[in-house]
Coordinates of C-alpha atoms and ligand atoms in Angstrom, one line a residue:
X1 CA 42.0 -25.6 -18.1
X2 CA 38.8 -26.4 -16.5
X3 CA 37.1 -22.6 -15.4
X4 CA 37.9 -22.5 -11.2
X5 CA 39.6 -19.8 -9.9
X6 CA 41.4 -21.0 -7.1
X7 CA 44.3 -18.6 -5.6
X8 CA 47.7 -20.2 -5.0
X9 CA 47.4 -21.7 -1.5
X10 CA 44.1 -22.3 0.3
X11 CA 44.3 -21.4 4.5
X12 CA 41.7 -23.8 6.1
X13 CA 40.4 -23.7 9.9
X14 CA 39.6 -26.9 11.6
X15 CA 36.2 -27.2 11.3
X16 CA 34.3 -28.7 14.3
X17 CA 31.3 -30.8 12.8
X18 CA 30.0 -31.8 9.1
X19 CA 27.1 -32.9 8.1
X20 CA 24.8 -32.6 4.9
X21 CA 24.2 -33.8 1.6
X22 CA 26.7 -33.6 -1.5
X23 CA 26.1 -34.0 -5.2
X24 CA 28.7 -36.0 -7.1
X25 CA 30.3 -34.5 -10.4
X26 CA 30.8 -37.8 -12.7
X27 CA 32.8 -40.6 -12.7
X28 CA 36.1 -40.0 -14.7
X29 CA 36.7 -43.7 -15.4
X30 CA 33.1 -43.9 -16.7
X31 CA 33.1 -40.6 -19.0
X32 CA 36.2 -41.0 -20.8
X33 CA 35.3 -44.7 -21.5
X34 CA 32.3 -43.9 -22.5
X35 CA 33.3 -40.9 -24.8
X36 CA 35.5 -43.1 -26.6
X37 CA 33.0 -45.9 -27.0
X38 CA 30.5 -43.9 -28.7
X39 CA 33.2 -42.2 -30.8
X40 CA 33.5 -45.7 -31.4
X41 CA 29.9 -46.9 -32.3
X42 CA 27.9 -46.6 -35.0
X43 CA 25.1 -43.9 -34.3
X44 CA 24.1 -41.1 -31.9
X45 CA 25.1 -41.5 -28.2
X46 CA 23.3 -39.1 -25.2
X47 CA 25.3 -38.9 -22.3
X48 CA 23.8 -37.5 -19.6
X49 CA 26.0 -36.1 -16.5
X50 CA 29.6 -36.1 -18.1
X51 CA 31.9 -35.2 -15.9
X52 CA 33.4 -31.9 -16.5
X53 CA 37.0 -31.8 -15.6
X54 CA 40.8 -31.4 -16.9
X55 CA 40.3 -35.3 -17.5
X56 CA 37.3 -35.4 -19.5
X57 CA 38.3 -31.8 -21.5
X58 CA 41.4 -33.6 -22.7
X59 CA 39.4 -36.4 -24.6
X60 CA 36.7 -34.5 -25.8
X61 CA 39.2 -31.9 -27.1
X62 CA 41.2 -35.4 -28.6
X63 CA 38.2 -36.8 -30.3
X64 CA 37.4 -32.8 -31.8
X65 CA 41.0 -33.4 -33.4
X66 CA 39.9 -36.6 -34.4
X67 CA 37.3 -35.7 -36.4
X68 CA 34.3 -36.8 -34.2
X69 CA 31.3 -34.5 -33.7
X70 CA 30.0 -34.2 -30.8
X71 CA 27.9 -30.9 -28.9
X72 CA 27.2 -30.1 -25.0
X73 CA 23.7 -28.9 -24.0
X74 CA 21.6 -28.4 -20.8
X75 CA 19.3 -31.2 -19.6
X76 CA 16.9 -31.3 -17.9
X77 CA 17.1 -30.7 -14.0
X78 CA 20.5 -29.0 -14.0
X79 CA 22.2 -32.4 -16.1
X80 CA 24.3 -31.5 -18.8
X81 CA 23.9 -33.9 -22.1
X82 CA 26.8 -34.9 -24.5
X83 CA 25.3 -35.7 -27.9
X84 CA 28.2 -37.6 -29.3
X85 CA 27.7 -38.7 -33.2
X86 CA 29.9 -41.9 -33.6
X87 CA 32.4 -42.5 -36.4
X88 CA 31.4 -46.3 -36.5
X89 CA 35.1 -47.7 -36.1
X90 CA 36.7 -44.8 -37.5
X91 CA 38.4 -41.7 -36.8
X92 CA 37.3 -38.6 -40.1
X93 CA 40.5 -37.4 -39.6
X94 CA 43.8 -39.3 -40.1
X95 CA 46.3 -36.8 -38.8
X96 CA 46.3 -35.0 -35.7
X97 CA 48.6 -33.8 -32.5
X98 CA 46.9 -34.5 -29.2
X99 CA 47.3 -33.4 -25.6
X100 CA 46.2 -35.8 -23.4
X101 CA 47.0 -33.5 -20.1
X102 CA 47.6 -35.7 -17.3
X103 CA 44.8 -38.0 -18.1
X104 CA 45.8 -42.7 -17.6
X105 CA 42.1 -42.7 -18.6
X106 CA 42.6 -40.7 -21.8
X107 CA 46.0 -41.6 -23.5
X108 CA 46.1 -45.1 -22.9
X109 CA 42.5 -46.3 -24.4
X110 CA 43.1 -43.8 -27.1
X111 CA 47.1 -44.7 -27.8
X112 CA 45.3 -48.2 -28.8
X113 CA 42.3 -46.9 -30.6
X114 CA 44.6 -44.7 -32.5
X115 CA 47.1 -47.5 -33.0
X116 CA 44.4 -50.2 -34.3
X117 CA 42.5 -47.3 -36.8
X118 CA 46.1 -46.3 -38.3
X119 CA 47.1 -42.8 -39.4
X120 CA 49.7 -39.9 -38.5
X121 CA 49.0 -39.1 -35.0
X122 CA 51.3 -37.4 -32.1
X123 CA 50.3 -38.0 -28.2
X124 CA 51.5 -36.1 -25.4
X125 CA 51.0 -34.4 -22.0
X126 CA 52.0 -32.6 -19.3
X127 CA 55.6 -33.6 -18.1
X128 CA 54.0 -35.6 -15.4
X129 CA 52.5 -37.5 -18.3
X130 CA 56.1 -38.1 -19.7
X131 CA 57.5 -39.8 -16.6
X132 CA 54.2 -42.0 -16.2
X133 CA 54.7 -45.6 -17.9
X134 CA 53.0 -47.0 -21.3
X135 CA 55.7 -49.3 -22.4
X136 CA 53.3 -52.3 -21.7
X137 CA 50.9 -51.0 -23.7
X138 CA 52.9 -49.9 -27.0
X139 CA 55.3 -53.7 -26.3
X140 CA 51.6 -55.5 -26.1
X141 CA 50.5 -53.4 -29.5
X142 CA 53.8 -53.7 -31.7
X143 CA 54.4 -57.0 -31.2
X144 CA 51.2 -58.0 -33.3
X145 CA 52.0 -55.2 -35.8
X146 CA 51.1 -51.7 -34.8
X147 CA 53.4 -49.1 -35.4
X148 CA 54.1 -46.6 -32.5
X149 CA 57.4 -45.0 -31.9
X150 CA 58.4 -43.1 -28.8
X151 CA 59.5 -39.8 -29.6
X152 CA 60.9 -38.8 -26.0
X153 CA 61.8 -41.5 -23.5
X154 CA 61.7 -45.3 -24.1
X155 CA 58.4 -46.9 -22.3
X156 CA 56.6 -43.5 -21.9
X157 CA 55.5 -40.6 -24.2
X158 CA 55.3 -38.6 -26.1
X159 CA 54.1 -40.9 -28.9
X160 CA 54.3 -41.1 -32.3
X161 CA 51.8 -43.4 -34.0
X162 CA 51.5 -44.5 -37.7
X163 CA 49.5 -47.1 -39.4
X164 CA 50.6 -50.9 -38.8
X165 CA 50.0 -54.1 -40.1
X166 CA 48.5 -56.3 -37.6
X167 CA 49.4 -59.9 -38.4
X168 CA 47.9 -61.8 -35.9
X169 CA 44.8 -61.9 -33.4
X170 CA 46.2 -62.8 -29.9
X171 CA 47.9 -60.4 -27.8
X172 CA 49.8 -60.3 -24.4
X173 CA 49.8 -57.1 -21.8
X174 CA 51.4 -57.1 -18.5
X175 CA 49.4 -56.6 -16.2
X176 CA 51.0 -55.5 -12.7
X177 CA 51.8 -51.5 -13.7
X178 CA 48.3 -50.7 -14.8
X179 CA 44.9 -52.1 -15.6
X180 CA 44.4 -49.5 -18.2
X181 CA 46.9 -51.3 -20.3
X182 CA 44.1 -53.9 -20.7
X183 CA 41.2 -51.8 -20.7
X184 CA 42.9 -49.9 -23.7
X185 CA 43.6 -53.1 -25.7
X186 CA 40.3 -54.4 -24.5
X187 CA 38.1 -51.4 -25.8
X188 CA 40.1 -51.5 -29.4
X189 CA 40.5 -55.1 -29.8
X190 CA 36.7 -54.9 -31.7
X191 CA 37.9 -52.7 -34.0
X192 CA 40.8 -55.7 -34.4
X193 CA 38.5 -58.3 -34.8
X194 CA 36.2 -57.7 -38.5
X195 CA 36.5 -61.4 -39.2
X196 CA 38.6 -63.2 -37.1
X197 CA 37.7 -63.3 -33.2
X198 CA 40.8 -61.8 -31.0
X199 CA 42.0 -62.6 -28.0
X200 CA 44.0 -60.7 -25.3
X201 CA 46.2 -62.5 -22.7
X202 CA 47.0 -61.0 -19.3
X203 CA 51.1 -62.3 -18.3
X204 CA 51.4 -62.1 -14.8
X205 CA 49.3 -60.9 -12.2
X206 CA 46.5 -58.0 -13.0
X207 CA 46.3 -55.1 -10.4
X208 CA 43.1 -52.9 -9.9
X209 CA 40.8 -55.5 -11.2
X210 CA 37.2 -53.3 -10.6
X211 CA 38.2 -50.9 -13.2
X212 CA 38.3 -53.6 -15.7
X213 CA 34.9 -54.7 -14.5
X214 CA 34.2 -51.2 -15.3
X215 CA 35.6 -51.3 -18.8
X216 CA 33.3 -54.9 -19.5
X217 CA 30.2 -53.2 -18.0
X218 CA 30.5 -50.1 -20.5
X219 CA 31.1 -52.6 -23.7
X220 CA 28.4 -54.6 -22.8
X221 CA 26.7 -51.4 -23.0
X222 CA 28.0 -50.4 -26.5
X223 CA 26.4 -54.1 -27.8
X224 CA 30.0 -55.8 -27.4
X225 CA 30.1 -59.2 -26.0
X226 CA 33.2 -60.3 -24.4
X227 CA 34.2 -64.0 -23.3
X228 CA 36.1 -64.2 -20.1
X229 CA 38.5 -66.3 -18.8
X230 CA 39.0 -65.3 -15.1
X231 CA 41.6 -62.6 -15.4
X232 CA 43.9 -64.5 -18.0
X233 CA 42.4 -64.1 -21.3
X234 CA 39.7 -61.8 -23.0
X235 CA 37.8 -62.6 -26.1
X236 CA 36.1 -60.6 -28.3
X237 CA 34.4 -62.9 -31.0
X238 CA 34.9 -61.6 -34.8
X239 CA 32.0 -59.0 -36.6
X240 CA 31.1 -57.5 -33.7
X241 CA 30.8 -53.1 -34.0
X242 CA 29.8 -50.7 -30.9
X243 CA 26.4 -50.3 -31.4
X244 CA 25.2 -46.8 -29.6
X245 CA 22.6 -47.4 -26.8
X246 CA 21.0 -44.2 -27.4
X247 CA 21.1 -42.9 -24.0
X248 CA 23.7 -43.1 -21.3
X249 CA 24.0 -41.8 -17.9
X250 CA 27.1 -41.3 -16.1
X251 CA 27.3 -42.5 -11.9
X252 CA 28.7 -40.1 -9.3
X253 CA 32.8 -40.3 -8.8
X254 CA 33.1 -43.2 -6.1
X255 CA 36.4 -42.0 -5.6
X256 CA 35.1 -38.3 -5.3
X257 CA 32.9 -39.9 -3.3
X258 CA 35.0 -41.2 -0.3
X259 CA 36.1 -37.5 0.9
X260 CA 32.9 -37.1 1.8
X261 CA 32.5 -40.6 3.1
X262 CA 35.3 -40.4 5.3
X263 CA 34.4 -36.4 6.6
X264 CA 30.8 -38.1 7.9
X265 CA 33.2 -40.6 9.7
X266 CA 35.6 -38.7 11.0
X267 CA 33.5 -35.4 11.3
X268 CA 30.7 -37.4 13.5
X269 CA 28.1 -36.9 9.9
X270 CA 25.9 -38.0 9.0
X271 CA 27.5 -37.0 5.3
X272 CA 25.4 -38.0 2.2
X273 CA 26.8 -38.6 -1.0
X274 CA 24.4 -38.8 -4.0
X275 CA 25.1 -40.3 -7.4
X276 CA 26.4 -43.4 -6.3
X277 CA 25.6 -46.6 -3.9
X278 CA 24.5 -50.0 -4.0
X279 CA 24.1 -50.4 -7.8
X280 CA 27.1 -48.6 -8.6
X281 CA 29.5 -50.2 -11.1
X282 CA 32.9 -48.9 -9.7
X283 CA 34.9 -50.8 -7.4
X284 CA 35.6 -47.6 -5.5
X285 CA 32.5 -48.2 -3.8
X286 CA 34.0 -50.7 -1.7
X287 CA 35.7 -48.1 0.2
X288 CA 33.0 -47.7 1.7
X289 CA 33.4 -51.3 3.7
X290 CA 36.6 -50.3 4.8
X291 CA 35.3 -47.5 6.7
X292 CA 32.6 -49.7 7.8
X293 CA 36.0 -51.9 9.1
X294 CA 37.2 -48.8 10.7
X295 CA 34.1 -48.3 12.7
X296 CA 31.7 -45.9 10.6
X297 CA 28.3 -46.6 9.9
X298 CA 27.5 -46.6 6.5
X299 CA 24.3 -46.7 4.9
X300 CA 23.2 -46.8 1.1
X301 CA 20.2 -46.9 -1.0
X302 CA 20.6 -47.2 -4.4
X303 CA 21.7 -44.2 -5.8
X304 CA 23.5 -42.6 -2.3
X305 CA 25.6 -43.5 0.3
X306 CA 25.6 -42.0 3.8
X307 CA 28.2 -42.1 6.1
X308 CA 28.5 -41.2 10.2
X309 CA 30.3 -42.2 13.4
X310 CA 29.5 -42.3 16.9
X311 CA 33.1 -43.0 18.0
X312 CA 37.2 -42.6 17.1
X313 CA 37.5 -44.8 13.9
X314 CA 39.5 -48.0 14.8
X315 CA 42.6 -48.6 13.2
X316 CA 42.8 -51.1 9.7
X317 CA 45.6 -53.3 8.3
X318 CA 44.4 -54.4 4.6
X319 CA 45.0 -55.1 0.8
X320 CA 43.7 -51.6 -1.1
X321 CA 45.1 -53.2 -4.2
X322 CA 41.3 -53.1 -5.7
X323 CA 41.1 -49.6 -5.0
X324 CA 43.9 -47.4 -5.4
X325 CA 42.6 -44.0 -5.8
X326 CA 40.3 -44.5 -2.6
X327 CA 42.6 -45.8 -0.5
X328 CA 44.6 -42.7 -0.3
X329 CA 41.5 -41.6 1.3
X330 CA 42.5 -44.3 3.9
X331 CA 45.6 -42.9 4.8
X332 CA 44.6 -39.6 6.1
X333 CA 41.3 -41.6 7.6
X334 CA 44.6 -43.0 9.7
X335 CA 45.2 -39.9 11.6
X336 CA 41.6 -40.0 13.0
X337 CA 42.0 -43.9 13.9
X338 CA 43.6 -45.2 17.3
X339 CA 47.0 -47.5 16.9
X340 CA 48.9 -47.7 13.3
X341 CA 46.9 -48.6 9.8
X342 CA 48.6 -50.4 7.4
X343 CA 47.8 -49.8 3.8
X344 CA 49.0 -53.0 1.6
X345 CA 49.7 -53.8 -1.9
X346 CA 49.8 -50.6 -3.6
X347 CA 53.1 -50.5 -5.5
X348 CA 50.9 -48.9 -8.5
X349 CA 51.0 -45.3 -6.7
X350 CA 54.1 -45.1 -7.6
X351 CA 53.0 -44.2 -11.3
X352 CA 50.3 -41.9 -10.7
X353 CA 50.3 -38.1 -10.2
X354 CA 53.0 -38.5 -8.6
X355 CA 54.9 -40.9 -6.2
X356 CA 51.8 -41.1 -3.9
X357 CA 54.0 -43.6 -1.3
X358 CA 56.2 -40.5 -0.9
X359 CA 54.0 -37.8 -1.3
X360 CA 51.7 -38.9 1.4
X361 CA 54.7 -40.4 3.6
X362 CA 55.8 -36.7 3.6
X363 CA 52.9 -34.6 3.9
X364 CA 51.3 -37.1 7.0
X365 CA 54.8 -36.4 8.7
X366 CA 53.8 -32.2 8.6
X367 CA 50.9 -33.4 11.0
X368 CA 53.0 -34.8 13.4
X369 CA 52.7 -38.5 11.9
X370 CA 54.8 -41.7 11.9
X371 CA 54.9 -42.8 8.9
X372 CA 56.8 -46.2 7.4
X373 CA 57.0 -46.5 3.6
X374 CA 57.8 -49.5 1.6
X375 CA 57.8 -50.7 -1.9
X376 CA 54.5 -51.1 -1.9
X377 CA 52.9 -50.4 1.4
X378 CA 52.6 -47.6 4.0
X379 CA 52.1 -48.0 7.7
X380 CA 50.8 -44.9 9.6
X381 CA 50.6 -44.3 13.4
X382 CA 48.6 -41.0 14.6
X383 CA 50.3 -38.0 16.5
X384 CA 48.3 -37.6 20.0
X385 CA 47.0 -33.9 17.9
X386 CA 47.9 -33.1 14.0
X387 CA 50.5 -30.3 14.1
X388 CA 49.3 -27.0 11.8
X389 CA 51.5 -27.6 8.6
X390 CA 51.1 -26.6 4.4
X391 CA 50.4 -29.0 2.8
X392 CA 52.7 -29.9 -1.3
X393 CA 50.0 -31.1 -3.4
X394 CA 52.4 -32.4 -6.2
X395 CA 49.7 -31.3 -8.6
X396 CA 48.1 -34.5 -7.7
X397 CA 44.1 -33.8 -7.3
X398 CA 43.7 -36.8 -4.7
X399 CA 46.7 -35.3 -2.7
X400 CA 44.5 -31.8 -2.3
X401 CA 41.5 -33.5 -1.8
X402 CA 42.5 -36.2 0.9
X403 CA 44.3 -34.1 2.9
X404 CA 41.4 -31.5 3.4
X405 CA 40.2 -33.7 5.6
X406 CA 42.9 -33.2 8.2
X407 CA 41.2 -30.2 9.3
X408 CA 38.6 -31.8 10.7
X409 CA 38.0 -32.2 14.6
X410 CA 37.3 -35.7 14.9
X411 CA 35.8 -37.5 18.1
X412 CA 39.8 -37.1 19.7
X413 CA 41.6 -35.2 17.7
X414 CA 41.8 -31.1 16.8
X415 CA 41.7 -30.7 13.7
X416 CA 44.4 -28.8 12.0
X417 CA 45.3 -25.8 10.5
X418 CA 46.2 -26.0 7.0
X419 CA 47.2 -24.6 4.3
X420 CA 46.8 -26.4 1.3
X421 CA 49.1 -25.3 -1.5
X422 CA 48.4 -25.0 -5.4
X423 CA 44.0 -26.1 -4.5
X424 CA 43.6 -25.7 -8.4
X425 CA 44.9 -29.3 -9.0
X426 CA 41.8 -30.9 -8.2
X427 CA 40.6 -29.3 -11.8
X428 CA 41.7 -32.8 -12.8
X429 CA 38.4 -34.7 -11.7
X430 CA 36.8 -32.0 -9.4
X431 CA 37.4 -28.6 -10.1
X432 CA 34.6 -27.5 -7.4
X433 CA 35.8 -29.8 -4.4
X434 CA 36.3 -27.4 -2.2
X435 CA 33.1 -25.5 -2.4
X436 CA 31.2 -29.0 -1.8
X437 CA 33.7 -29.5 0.9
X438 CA 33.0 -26.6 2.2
X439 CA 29.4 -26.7 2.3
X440 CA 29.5 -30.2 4.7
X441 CA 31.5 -27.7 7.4
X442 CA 29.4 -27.1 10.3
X443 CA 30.6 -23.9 12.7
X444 CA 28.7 -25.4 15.3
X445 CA 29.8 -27.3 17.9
X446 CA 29.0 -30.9 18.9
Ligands
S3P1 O1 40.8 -47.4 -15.6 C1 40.6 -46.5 -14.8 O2 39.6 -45.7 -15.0 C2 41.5 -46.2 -13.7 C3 42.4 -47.2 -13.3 C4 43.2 -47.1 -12.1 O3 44.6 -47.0 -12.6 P1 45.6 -48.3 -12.5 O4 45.0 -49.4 -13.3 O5 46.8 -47.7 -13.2 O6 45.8 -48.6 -11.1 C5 42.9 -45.8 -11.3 O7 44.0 -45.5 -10.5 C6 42.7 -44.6 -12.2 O8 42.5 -43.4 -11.5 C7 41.5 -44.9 -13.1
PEP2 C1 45.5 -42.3 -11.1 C2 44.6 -41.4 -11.4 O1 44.4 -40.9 -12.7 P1 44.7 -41.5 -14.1 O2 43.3 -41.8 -14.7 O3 45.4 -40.4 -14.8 O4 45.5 -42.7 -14.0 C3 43.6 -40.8 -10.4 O5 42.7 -40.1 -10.8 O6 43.8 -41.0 -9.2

C-alpha cells in the first residue's frame, strides 16, 4: 500500500561498524490516536509529522469513508502537515465498509467510536486481522448496549456494527489481551457521556500500561479531562467534547527507534536517533534503560537519543511487559550479549503480527541460537558466531526490522549473512527502514 519498492527477499552483508544520525518517521500509536481525536473534536486540527505508513493509510482512508475531511500538504522544513476538519462527535456519513489492514491501533479505537456514533458500518482486514482478538472489546461495548455483530469468527472480525441503545454509563474491559481495548473505550467514552459522567472499569490485570499513558496524554490534548483511579477505573465527567488544539506535532517512533538504539550498541555507534528522548511520551523509550542494563551507554537530550558501546553487551533477565514492541528488539540484542537473556511477561505477542514467541524462537535458531519458549517468556543463549541463514518475516514489520540487526559485527561476534525474506512488511510503520538502516553501515573497519 504504502509506495516502497522492495524486491522479494533482501541479501544483507555483515556490516563491520555503524555510526551516524537517523531521522525518525512518526509514532504510529501517536498518529492514529491523534487522527481519530481530531476527527473527533470540534474544529481544525494541524498535524504536523504524521507518520506515513500501511498503519496510518488505513485510518485516514477509514475516516475519508467516514465522511471526515481532511488534506496532506508540505510544511515547512521537509514536515508534512495533516489539516484534519473535525466532525465535532460525529461521523457525515452513516454507512460505510472499512479496511482496517493490519492496524490494533486503527480497528480497535474506531470499532468503539463507530459503535458509540451508531450507523451501518462493516470492519475488516487482512486475514492476520481476522485471527487477532477483539472479543474484549465488542463483550465490554454490548453489554451496556451497543450493537456489533461478528460476521466471521466469534471474538475477532470482521465486524458488523449497527446503532445501539446504550443503557447505562459504567463499563468493564479485560484487560490482560490488550491495552487498546481500554484506550478504544477510553477515547469514545466522551462521546458516551453528554450528560451523565461515565466510567470504565479495568477486570483483572492491565498489560502494556505506557500506551495508555499515551492515550490520557493525547485527550488531555484534545481538552478532555479524565479522573483516574490507578489502573482500575477511568472517568470521564459528563459535557465534555474534544476541543481541537490547533496544532499538533507528532514524536519520532520510540519503537522505530530502538533498531537504531540497539545497532549503536551492538555496532560500537555512536548511533543517533532524532525525534524522540527525554520528553517523549511513549513508554518505548524505556528501552532505552534496558540497553543501558545490558551495558550501552546511552545518552539523550530532549528531542534525541544516542546510543554506543565500548564492550560485548551483558546479558539481561527482565519484565518487557511495558514494552512489547521494543522488547523484540531485546531478543536479537541477545545474540550480541554474553550468557542467556531472559525476556519475561510477554504472553501478549502471541496476538500481534503474528505468534512473535514462535516466530522469533524460530528464526534466532537459523543463527545458531538456543532458544527456550514458554507461555509467556523466551530465554535465549548466543551461538559462539550467528550461522548465515534467511530469515521468515511472517509479514510482521518488527520481525524484518529486528532481525537486520543480526548482520552486524559486534565487539565478539561476525555478523551474519542474511537474507531477509518479503523486506516490504515493514510498509506497516516504516516503509523506508532499510534505507535508514542502511545509511548507519560503515564499510570501514574498527
Ligand atoms: O496502543 C497502542 O498504540 C499499542 C499498544 C500495544 O499493544 P497491546 O496493548 O495489545 O500490547 C502495542 O503492542 C501496539 O503496537 C501499539
Ligand atoms: C503490535 C503492533 O501493532 P498493532 O498496532 O497492529 O497492534 C506493532 O506495531 O508491533
Amino acid at each position: 500500500m504504502t509506495q516502497t519498492a522492495y524486491p522479494e527477499h533482501l541479501d544483507l552483508k555483515p556490516v563491520p561498524r555503524v555510526q551516524g544520525v537517523v531521522r525518525l518517521p512518526g509514532s504510529k500509536s501517536i498518529s492514529n490516536r491523534i487522527l481519530l481525536l481530531a476527527a473527533l473534536a470540534e474544529g481544525e486540527t494541524r498535524v504536523i509529522d504524521l507518520l506515513a505508513s500501511d498503519d496510518t493509510q488505513v485510518m485516514l482512508a477509514a475516516l475519508r469513508s467516514l465522511g471526515v475531511q481532511w488534506q496532506e500538504a508540505a510544511g515547512e522544513g521537509g514536515s508534512t502537515v495533516h489539516r484534519v476538519l473535525g466532525a465535532n462527535g460525529n461521523f457525515p456519513k452513516r454507512q460505510a465498509d472499512l479496511f482496517m489492514g493490519n492496524a490494533g491501533t486503527a480497528i480497535r479505537p474506531l470499532t468503539a467510536a463507530l459503535a458509540v456514533i451508531g450507523g451501518d458500518y462493516k470492519v475488516h482486514g487482512v486475514p492476520r486481522m481476522h485471527e487477532r482478538p477483539i472479543g474484549d472489546l465488542v463483550d465490554a461495548l454490548n453489554a451496556v448496549g451497543a450493537h456489533i455483530e461478528y460476521t466471521g469468527n466469534p471474538g475477532y472480525p470482521p465486524l458488523h456494527i449497527l446503532s445501539g441503545e446504550f443503557k447505562t454509563r459504567e463499563l468493564s474491559v479485560r484487560g490482560n489481551v490488550s491495552s487498546q481495548f481500554l484506550t478504544a473505550l477510553l477515547m469514545a467514552a466522551p462521546l458516551m457521556a453528554r450528560s451523565e459522567p461515565v466510567t470504565i472499569k479495568v477486570l483483572g490485570e492491565l498489560i502494556s500500561k505506557p500506551y495508555i499513558e499515551i492515550t490520557l496524554n493525547l485527550m488531555r490534548r484534545f481538552g478532555m479531562r479524565v479522573e483516574q483511579d490507578g489502573w482500575q477505573a477511568f472517568t470521564i465527567p459528563a459535557g465534555q467534547c474534544y476541543q481541537s488544539p490547533g496544532t499538533i506535532h507528532v514524536e519520532g517512533d520510540a519503537s522505530s527507534a530502538s533498531y537504531f538504539m540497539a545497532a549503536g550498541a551492538i555496532g560500537g555507534g555512536p548511533v543517533r536517533v532524532e525525534g524522540v528522548g527525554r520528553d517523549s511520551i511513549q513508554g518505548d523509550v524505556r528501552f532505552a534503560q534496558a540497553m543501558e542494563q545490558m551495558g550501552a551507554t546511552i545518552t539523550m537530550g530532549e528531542n534525541w537519543i544516542e546510543a554506543s558501546a565500548s564492550a560485548p553487551l551483558k546479558a539481561i533477565d527482565a519484565d518487557f511487559n511495558h514494552i512489547p514492541d521494543a522488547a523484540m528488539t531485546i531478543a536479537v540484542a541477545a545474540l550480541y550479549a554474553e550468557g542467556t537473556s531472559t525476556l519475561r511477561n510477554i504472553a501478549s505477542w502471541r496476538v500481534k503480527e503474528t505468534d512473535r514467541i514462535a516466530a522469533m524462537a524460530a528464526e534466532l535458531r537459523k543463527l545458531g541460537a538456543t532458544v527456550e519458549e514458554g507461555a509467556d517468556y523466551l530465554r535465549v543463549t548466543p551461538p559462539a558466531v550467528l550461522k548465515a541463514a534467511a530469515i521468515d518475516t511472517y509479514d510482521d514489520h518488527r520481525m524484518a526490522m529486528c532481525f537486520s540487526l543480526a548482520t552486524l559485527d559486534g565487539a565478539v561476534r561476525r555478523g551474519a549473512e542474511l537474507r531477509i525474506n518479503d523486506p516490504k512488511c515493514v510498509a506497516k510503520t516504516f516503509p523506508e527502514y532499510f534505507t535508514a538502516f542502511a545509511a548507519i553501515a560503515r564499510k570501514d573497519s574498527f
